[in-house]
Coordinates of C-alpha atoms and ligand atoms in Angstrom, one line a residue:
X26 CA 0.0 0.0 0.0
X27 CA 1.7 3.5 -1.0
X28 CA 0.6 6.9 0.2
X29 CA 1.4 9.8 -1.2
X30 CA 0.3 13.3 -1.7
X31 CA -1.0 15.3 -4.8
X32 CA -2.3 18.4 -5.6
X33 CA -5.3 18.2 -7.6
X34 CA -8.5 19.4 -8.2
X35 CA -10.7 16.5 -6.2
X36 CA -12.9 16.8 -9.3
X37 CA -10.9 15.8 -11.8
X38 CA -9.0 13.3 -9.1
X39 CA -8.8 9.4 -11.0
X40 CA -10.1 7.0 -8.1
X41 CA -12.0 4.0 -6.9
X42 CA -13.3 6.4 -4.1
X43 CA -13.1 9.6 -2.6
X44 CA -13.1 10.5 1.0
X45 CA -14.5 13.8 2.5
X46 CA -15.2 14.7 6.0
X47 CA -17.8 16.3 7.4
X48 CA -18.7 17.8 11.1
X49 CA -21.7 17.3 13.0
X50 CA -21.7 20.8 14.3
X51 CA -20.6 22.5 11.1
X52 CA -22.2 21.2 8.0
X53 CA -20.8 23.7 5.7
X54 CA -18.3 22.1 2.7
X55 CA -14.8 23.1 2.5
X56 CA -13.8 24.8 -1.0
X57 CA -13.0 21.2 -2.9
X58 CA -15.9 19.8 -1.1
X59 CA -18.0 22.4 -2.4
X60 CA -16.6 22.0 -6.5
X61 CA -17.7 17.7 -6.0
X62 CA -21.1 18.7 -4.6
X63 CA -21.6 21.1 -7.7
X64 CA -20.1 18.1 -9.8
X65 CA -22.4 15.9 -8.9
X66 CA -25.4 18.1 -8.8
X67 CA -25.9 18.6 -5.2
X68 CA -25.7 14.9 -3.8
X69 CA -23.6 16.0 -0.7
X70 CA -25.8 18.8 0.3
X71 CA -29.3 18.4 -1.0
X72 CA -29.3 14.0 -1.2
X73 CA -26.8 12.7 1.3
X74 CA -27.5 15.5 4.0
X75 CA -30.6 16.8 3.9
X76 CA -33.1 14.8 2.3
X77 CA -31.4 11.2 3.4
X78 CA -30.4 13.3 6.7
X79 CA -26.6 11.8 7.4
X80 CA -25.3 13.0 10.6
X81 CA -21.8 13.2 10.3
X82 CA -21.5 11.6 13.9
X83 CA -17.9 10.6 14.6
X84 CA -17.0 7.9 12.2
X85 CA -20.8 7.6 10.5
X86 CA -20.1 6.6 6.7
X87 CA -22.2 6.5 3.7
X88 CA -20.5 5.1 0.3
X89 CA -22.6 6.8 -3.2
X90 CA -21.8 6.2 -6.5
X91 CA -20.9 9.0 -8.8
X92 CA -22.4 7.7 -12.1
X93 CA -19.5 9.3 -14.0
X94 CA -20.1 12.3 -13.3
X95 CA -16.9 13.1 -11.8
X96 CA -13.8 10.3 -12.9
X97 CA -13.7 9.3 -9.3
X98 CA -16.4 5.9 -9.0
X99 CA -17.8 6.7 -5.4
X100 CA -17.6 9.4 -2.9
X101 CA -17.4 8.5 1.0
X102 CA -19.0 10.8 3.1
X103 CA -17.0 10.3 6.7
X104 CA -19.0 12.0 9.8
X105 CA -16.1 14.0 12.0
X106 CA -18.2 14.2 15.5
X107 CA -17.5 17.8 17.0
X108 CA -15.5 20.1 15.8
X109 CA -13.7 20.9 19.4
X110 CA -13.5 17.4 19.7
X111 CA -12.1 16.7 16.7
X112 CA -7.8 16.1 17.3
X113 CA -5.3 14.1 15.7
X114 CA -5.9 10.9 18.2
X115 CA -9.9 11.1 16.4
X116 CA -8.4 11.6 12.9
X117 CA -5.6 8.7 13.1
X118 CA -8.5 6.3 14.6
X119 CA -11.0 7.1 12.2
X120 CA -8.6 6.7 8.7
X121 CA -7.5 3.1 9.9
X122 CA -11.4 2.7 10.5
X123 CA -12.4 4.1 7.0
X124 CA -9.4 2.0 5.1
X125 CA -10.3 -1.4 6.5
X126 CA -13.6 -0.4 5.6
X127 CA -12.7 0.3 2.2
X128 CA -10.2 -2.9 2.2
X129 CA -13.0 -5.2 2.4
X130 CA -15.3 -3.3 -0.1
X131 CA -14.8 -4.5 -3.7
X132 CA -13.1 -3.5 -6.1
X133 CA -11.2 -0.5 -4.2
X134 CA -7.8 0.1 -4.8
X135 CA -7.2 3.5 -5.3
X136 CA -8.5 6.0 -2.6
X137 CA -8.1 9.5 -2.5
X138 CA -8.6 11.4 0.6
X139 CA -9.1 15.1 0.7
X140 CA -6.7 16.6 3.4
X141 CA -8.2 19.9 4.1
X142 CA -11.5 19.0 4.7
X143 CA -10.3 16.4 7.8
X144 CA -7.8 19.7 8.4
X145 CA -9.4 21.0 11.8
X146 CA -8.2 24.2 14.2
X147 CA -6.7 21.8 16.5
X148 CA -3.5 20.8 14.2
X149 CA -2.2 21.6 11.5
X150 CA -1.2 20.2 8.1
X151 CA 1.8 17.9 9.0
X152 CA -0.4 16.5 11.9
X153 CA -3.1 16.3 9.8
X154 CA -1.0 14.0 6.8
X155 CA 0.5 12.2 9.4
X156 CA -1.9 11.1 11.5
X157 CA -4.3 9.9 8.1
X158 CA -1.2 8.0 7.2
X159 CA -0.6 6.3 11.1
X160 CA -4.2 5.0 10.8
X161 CA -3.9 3.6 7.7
X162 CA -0.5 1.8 7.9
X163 CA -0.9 0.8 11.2
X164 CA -4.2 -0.8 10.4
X165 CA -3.1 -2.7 7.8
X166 CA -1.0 -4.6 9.7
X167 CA -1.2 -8.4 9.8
X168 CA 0.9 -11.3 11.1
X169 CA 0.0 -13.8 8.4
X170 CA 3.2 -15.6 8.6
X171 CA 2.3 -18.8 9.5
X172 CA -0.9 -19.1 8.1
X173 CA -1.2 -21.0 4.0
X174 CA -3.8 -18.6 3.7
X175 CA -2.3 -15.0 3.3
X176 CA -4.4 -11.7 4.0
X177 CA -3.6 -9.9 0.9
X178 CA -4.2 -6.2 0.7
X179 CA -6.5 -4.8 -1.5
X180 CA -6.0 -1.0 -1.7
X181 CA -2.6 -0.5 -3.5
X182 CA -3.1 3.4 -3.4
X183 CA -3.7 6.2 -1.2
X184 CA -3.4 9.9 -2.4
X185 CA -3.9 13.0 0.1
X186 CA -5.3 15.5 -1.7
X187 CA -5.1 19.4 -1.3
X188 CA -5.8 21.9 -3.5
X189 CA -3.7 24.6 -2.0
X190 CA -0.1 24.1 -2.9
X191 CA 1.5 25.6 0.1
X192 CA 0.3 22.5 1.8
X193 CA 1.8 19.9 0.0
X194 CA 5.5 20.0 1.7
X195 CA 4.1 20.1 4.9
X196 CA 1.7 17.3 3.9
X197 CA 4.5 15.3 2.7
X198 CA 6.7 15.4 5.7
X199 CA 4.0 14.3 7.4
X200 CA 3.6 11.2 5.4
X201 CA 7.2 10.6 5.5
X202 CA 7.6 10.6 8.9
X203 CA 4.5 8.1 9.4
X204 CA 6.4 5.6 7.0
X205 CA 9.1 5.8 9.1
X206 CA 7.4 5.0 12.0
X207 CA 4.6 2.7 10.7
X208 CA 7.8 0.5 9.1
X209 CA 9.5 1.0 12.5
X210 CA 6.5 -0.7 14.1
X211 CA 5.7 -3.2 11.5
X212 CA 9.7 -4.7 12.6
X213 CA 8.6 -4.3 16.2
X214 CA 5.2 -6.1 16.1
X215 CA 6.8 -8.7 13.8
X216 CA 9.3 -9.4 16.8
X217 CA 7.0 -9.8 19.4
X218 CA 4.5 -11.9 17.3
X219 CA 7.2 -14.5 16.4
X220 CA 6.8 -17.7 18.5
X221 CA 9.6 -18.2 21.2
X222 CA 10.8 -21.6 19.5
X223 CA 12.6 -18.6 16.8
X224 CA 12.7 -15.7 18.6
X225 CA 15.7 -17.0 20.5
X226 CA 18.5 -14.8 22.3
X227 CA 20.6 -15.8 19.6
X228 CA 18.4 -15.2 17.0
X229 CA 17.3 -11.8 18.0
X230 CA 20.8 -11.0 18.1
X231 CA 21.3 -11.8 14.5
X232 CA 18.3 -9.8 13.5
X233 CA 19.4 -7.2 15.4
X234 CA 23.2 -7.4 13.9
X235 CA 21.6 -7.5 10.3
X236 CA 19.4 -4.1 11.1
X237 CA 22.8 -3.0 12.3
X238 CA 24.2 -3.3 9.1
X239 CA 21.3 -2.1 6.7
X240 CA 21.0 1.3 8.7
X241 CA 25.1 1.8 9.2
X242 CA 24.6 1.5 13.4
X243 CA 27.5 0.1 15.0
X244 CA 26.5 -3.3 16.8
X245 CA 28.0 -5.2 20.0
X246 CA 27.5 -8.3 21.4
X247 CA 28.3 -10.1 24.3
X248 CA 28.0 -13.9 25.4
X249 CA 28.0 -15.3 28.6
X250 CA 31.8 -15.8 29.0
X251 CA 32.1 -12.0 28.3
X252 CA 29.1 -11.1 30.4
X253 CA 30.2 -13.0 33.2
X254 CA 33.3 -11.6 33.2
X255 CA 31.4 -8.1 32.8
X256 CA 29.7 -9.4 36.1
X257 CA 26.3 -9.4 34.8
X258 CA 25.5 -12.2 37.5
X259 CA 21.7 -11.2 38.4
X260 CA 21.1 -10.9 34.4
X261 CA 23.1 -14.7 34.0
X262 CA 21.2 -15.9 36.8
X263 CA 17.6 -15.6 35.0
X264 CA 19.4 -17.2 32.4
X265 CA 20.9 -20.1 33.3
X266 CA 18.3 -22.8 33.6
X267 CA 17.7 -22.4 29.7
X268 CA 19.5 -24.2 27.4
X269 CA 19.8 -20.7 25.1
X270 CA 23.0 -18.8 25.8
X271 CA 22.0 -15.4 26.8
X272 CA 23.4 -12.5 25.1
X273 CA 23.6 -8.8 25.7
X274 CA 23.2 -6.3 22.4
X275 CA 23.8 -3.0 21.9
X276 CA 23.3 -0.7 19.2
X277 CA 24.6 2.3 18.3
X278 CA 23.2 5.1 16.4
X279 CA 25.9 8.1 16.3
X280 CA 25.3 11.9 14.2
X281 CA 27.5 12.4 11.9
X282 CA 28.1 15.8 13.8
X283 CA 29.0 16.3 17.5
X284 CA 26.1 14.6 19.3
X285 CA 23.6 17.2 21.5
X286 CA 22.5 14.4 23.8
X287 CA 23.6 10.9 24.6
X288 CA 19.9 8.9 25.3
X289 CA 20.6 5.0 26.5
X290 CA 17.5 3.0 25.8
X291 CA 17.2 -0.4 27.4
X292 CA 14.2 -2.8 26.7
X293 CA 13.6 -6.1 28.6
X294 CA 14.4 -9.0 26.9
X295 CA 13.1 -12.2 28.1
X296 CA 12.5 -13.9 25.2
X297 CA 10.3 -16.8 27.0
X298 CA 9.1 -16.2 30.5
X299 CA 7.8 -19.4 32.2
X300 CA 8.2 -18.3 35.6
X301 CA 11.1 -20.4 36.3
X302 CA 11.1 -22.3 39.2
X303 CA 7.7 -20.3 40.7
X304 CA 6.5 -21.9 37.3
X305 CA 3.7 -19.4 35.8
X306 CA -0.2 -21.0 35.7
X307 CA -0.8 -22.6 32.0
X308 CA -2.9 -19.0 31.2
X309 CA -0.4 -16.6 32.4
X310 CA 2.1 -18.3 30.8
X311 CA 0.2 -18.3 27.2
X312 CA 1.6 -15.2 26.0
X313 CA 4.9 -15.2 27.6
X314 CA 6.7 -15.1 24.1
X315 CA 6.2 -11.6 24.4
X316 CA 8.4 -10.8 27.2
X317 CA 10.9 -9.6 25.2
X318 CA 8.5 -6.7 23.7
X319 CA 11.0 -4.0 25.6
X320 CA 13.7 -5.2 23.0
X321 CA 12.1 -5.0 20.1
X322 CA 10.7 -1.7 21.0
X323 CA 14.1 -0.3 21.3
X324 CA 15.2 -1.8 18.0
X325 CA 11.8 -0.1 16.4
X326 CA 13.2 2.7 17.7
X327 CA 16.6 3.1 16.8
X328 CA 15.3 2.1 13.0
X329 CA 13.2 5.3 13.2
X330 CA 15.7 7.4 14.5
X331 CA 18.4 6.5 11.6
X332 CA 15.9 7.2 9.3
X333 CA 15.7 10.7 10.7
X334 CA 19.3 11.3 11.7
X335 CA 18.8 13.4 14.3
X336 CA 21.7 15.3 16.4
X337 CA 21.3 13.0 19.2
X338 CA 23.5 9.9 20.1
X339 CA 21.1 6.8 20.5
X340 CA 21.9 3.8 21.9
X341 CA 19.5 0.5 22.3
X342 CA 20.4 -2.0 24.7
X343 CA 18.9 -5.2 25.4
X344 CA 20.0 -8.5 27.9
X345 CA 18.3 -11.3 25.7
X346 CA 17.7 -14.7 27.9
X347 CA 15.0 -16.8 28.5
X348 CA 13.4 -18.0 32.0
X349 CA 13.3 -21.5 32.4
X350 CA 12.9 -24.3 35.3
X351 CA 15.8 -26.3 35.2
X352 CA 18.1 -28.3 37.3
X353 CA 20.6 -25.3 36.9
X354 CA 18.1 -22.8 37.8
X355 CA 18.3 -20.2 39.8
X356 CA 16.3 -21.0 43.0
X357 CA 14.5 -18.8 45.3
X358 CA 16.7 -17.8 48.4
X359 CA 19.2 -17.4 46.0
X360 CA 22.0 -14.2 46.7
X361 CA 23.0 -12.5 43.5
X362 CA 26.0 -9.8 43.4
X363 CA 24.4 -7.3 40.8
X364 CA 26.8 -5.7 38.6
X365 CA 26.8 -2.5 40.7
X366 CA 28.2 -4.7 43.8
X367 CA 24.6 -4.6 45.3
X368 CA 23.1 -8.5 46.5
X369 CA 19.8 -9.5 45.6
X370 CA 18.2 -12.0 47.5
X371 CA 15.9 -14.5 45.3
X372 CA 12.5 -14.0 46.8
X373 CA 10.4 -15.1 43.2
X374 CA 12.3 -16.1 40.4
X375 CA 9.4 -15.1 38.1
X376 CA 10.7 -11.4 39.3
X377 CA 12.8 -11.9 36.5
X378 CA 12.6 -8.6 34.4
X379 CA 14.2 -5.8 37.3
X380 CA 17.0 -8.7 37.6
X381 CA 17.8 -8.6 34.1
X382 CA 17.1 -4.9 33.9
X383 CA 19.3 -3.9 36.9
X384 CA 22.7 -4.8 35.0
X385 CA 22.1 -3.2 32.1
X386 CA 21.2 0.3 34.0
X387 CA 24.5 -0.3 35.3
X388 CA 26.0 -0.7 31.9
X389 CA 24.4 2.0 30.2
X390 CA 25.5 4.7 33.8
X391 CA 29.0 3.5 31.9
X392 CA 28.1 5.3 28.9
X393 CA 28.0 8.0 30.8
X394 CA 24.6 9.3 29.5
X395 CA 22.2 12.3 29.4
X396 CA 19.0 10.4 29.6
X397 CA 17.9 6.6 30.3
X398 CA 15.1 5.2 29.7
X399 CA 14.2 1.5 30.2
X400 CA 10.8 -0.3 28.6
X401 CA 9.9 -3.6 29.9
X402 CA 6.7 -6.0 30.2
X403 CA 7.5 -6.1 34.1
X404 CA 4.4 -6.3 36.2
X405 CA 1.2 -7.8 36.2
X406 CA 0.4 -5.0 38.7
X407 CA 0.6 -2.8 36.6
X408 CA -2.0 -4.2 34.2
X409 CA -4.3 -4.4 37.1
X410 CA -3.7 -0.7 38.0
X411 CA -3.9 0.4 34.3
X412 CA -5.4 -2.0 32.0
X413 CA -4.6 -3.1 28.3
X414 CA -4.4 0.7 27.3
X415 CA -2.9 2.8 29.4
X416 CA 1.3 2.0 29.6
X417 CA 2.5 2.7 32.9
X418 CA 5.6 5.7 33.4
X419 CA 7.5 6.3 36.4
X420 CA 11.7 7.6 37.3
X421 CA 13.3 9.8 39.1
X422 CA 12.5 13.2 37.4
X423 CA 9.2 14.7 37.2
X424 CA 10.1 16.9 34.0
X425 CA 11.4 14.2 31.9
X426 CA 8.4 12.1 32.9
X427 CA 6.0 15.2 31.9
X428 CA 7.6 15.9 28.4
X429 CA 7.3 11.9 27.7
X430 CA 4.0 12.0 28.5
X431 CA 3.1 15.2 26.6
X432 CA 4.6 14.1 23.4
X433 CA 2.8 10.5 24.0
X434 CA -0.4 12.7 23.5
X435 CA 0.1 14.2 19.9
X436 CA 1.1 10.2 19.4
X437 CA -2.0 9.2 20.3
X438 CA -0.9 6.6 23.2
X439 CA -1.8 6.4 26.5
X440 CA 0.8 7.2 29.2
X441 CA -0.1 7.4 33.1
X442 CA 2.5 8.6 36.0
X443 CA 3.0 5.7 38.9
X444 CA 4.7 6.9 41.8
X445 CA 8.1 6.2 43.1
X446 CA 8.7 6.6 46.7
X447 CA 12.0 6.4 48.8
X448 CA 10.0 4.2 51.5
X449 CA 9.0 1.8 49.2
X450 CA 12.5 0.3 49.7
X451 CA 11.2 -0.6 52.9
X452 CA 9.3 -3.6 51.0
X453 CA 12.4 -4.7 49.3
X454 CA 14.0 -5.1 52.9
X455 CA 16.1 -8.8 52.4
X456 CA 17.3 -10.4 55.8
X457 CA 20.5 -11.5 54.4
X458 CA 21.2 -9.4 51.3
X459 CA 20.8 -5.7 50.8
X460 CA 17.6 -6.4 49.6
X461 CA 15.1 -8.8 47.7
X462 CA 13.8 -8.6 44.2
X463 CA 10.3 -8.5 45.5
X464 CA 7.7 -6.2 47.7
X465 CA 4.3 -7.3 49.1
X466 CA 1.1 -8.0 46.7
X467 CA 0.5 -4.5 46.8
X468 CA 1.9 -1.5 44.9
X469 CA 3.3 -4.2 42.3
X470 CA 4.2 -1.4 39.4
X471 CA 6.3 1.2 42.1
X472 CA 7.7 -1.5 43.4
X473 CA 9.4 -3.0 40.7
X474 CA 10.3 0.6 39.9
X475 CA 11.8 1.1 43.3
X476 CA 13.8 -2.2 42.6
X477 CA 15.3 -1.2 39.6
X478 CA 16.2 2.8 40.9
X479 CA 18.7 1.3 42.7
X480 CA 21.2 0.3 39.8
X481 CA 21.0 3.5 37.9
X482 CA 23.1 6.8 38.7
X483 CA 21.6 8.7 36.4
X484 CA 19.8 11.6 37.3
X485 CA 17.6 11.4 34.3
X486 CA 15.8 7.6 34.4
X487 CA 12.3 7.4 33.6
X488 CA 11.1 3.6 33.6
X489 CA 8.2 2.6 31.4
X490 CA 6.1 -0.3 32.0
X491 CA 3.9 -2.0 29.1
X492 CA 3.1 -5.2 30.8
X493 CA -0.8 -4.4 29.7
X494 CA 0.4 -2.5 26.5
X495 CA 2.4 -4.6 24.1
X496 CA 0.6 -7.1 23.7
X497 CA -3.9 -6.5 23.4
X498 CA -6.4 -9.2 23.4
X499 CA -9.0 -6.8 22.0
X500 CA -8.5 -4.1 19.2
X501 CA -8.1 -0.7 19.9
X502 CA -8.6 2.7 18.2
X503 CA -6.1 2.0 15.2
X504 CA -4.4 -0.6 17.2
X505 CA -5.6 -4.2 15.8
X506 CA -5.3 -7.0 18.2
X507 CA -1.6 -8.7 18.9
X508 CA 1.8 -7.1 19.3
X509 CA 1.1 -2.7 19.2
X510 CA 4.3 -1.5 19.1
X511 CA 3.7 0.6 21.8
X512 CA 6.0 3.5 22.7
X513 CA 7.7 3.0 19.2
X514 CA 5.5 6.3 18.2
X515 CA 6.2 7.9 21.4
X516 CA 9.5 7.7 22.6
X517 CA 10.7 8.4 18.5
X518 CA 9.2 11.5 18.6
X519 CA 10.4 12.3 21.8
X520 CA 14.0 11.9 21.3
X521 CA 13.0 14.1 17.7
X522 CA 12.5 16.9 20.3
X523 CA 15.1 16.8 22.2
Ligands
BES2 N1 6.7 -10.8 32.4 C1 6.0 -10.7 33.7 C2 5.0 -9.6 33.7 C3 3.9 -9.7 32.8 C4 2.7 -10.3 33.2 C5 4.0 -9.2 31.5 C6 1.6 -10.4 32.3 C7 2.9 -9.3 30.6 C8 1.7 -9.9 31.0 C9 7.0 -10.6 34.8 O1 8.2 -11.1 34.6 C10 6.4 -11.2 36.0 O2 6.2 -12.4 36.0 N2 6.1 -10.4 37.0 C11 5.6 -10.9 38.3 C12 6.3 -10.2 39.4 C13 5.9 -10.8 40.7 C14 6.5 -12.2 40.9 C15 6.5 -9.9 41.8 C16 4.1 -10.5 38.3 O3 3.7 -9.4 37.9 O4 3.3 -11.4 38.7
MN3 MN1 8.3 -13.2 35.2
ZN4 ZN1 8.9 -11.4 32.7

């Protein structure tokens, strides 16, 4: 499926069907709008809304033949809702609503979508070409790997149309930058939807070395000889009652001219989570392939930002292992030396994430780095405090946390605050090490947080948790059901700004 925008007169535009948005509160067509209703002899204003009486209620569609009079076969009449309510989150929701729509409607393959009339006060024309293109890409998105029977896409063609030329670069940006990120995500979901049986440590590493090389990012790796002499013994521990080696990677993206900010970005990596020796139930463990969705949210990531080359030094880190019972297990009661010199008594080995976690923070205060910001799949808590569709955000600076969360607004995903407090290390109170890897049954989300604050020296962590995110049982707004690639949108556009 290609977008792309053209300026045109929406009259004369070639198409299987046009698209034109109208608000409930303000009936009144925009300039193009008004040249098709002419067109056609009045079959927006006089048929369509007055005599059949359409509403233009958010997301109310009504599909009408032009009988040639126009060389575009139909026109699509898309109902905006209010005009104050009417934002990019609505318009990005709405376009992957109208293409799948359109996708299972026959013989549609070109579409053409008139950009100023979906323009509204509340963004402007980037936004506006941006967000179409999001919903659109991002609802197109299928994991049809493994099935004979492959879900083929049947609109080849999506044009924006405006019939102002001072538009059109701004329009364009906009749909460049949703390529970016909609391929971005596409690589991410694909991660997270592969079965564990391939998405191994050591094949994850391998993708991760061949995106390396396609986008000119340097790429390290280390095994378990070099990470244990590295001491990355709470991360080996999780690992060691699996067959798979574990492996640490890290990529870096570098400007080619002095770097503004170093950012380290660190996604959990489990790449099977069964619990280990506190084995998981048969349902929670059903989807535990997905543990590793912090890793390939940091790879999505770092493929967006080399497609922007921004001034900012990126780097994506990721301890890859997977959690296993085993005779060589790591058993509860177990005392781990962290890589920081701090012990961490065993209290549930299916705390496995903050153990992992807690050496990279270590490795990336090496890098000496302006920001850190670590994504994991960590608590079931925090699902139960947030649900499937609001991600979880807490750290150790307010104002970092804020702009995250304000940028995760014009991106259309849902980001909450979860407090830290110093006390809370009170729960983590070990008798015989400095302190456990678990709390109480309460506060599950700060907890974990708490845990993991205490293996970063950087003034500028902010810990994100997408237990409930990556992965959704139901669809939502654009998002269909599976992997989301949650945070990809978010956190690219948030190192953009920095
Ligand atoms: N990977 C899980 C968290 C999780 C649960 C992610 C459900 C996605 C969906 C994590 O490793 C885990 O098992 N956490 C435990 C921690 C507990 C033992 C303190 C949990 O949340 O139950
Ligand atoms: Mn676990
Ligand atoms: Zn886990």
């Amino acid at each position: 499926m290609d977008i792309s925008v053209k300026h045109q007169e929406m009259t004369t535009a070639l198409a299987n069907v046009i698209v034109l948005g109208i608000f409930e509160d303000d009936k009144s067509l925009s300039p193009a709008q008004k040249k098709v209703d002419t067109a056609l002899d009045g079959l927006i204003t006089n048929d369509l809304i007055k005599n059949e009486g359409f509403k233009a209620k958010f997301s109310d569609t009504v599909i009408v033949p032009t009988r040639l009079k126009i060389p575009a076969d139909k026109i699509m009449l898309v109902g905006l809702g209010k005009k104050k309510e009417f934002d990019c989150n609505k318009l990005r929701e709405l376009c992957a609503k109208i293409i799948k729509q359109l996708d299972k409607t026959l013989n549609i393959k070109n579409v053409c979508i008139e950009l100023l009339g979906l323009k509204s006060e509340n963004f402007d024309v980037l936004s506006c070409a941006e967000a179409i293109s999001e919903g659109a890409l991002i609802s197109m998105y299928d994991f049809d790997k493994y099935k004979n029977k492959k879900n083929v896409v049947q609109i080849k063609k999506i044009k924006i149309i405006t019939e102002d030329t001072k538009d059109e670069k701004a329009a364009k940006t906009g749909v460049n930058n949703a390529k970016i990120v909609c391929s971005a995500m596409d690589f991410t979901k694909d991660l997270i939807n592969e079965p564990a049986q391939n998405a191994t440590p050591e094949n994850i590493s391998q993708i991760a070395k061949n995106l390396s090389n396609d986008l000119g990012l340097t790429f390290k790796m280390y095994n378990k000889k070099q990470l244990s002499e590295m001491n990355f013994n709470a991360f080996l521990a999780v690992g060691q009652g699996s067959e798979a080696e574990p492996k640490l990677i890290h990529l870096i993206y570098k400007p080619t001219k002095k770097a503004k900010k170093k950012v380290v970005l660190i996604g959990k990596g489990i790449t099977f989570d069964s619990g280990g020796l506190n084995i998981k139930p048969a349902n929670s463990m059903l989807t535990m392939k997905t543990d590793m969705s912090g890793c390939a949210t940091v790879l999505g990531i770092i493929q967006a930002i080399a497609a922007h080359k921004p001034e900012i030094e990126v780097h994506a880190l990721s301890a890859l292992c997977e959690n296993m019972p085993s005779g060589k297990s790591y058993k509860q009661g177990d005392v781990i030396t962290a890589k920081n010199g701090k012990t961490i008594e065993v209290d549930n080995t299916d705390a496995e994430g903050r153990l992992t976690l807690a050496d990279v923070l270590t490795y990336a205060d090496e890098l000496e780095p302006d920001e850190v910001i670590d994504i994991a799949t960590l608590t079931g808590a925090c699902i139960v405090a947030l649900g499937q569709n609001i991600t979880g955000i807490m750290g150790n600076n307010k104002q970092m946390i804020k702009k995250i969360i304000e940028t995760s607004e014009k991106s259309g995903e849902n980001l909450w605050e979860l407090p830290i407090y110093d006390d809370m290390q009170e729960m983590l109170k070990s008798d015989i090490a400095d302190m456990r890897n678990t709390g109480s049954r309460f506060a599950g989300a700060s907890v974990a947080g708490r845990f993991l604050q205490n293996f970063t020296k950087s003034k500028n962590w902010t810990h994100i948790d997408i237990a409930g995110t990556a992965f959704i049982d139901k669809p939502y707004r654009e998002l269909n059901k599976g992997a989301t690639a949650v945070m990809v949108r978010t956190l690219t556009k948030y190192i953009l700004s920095l």
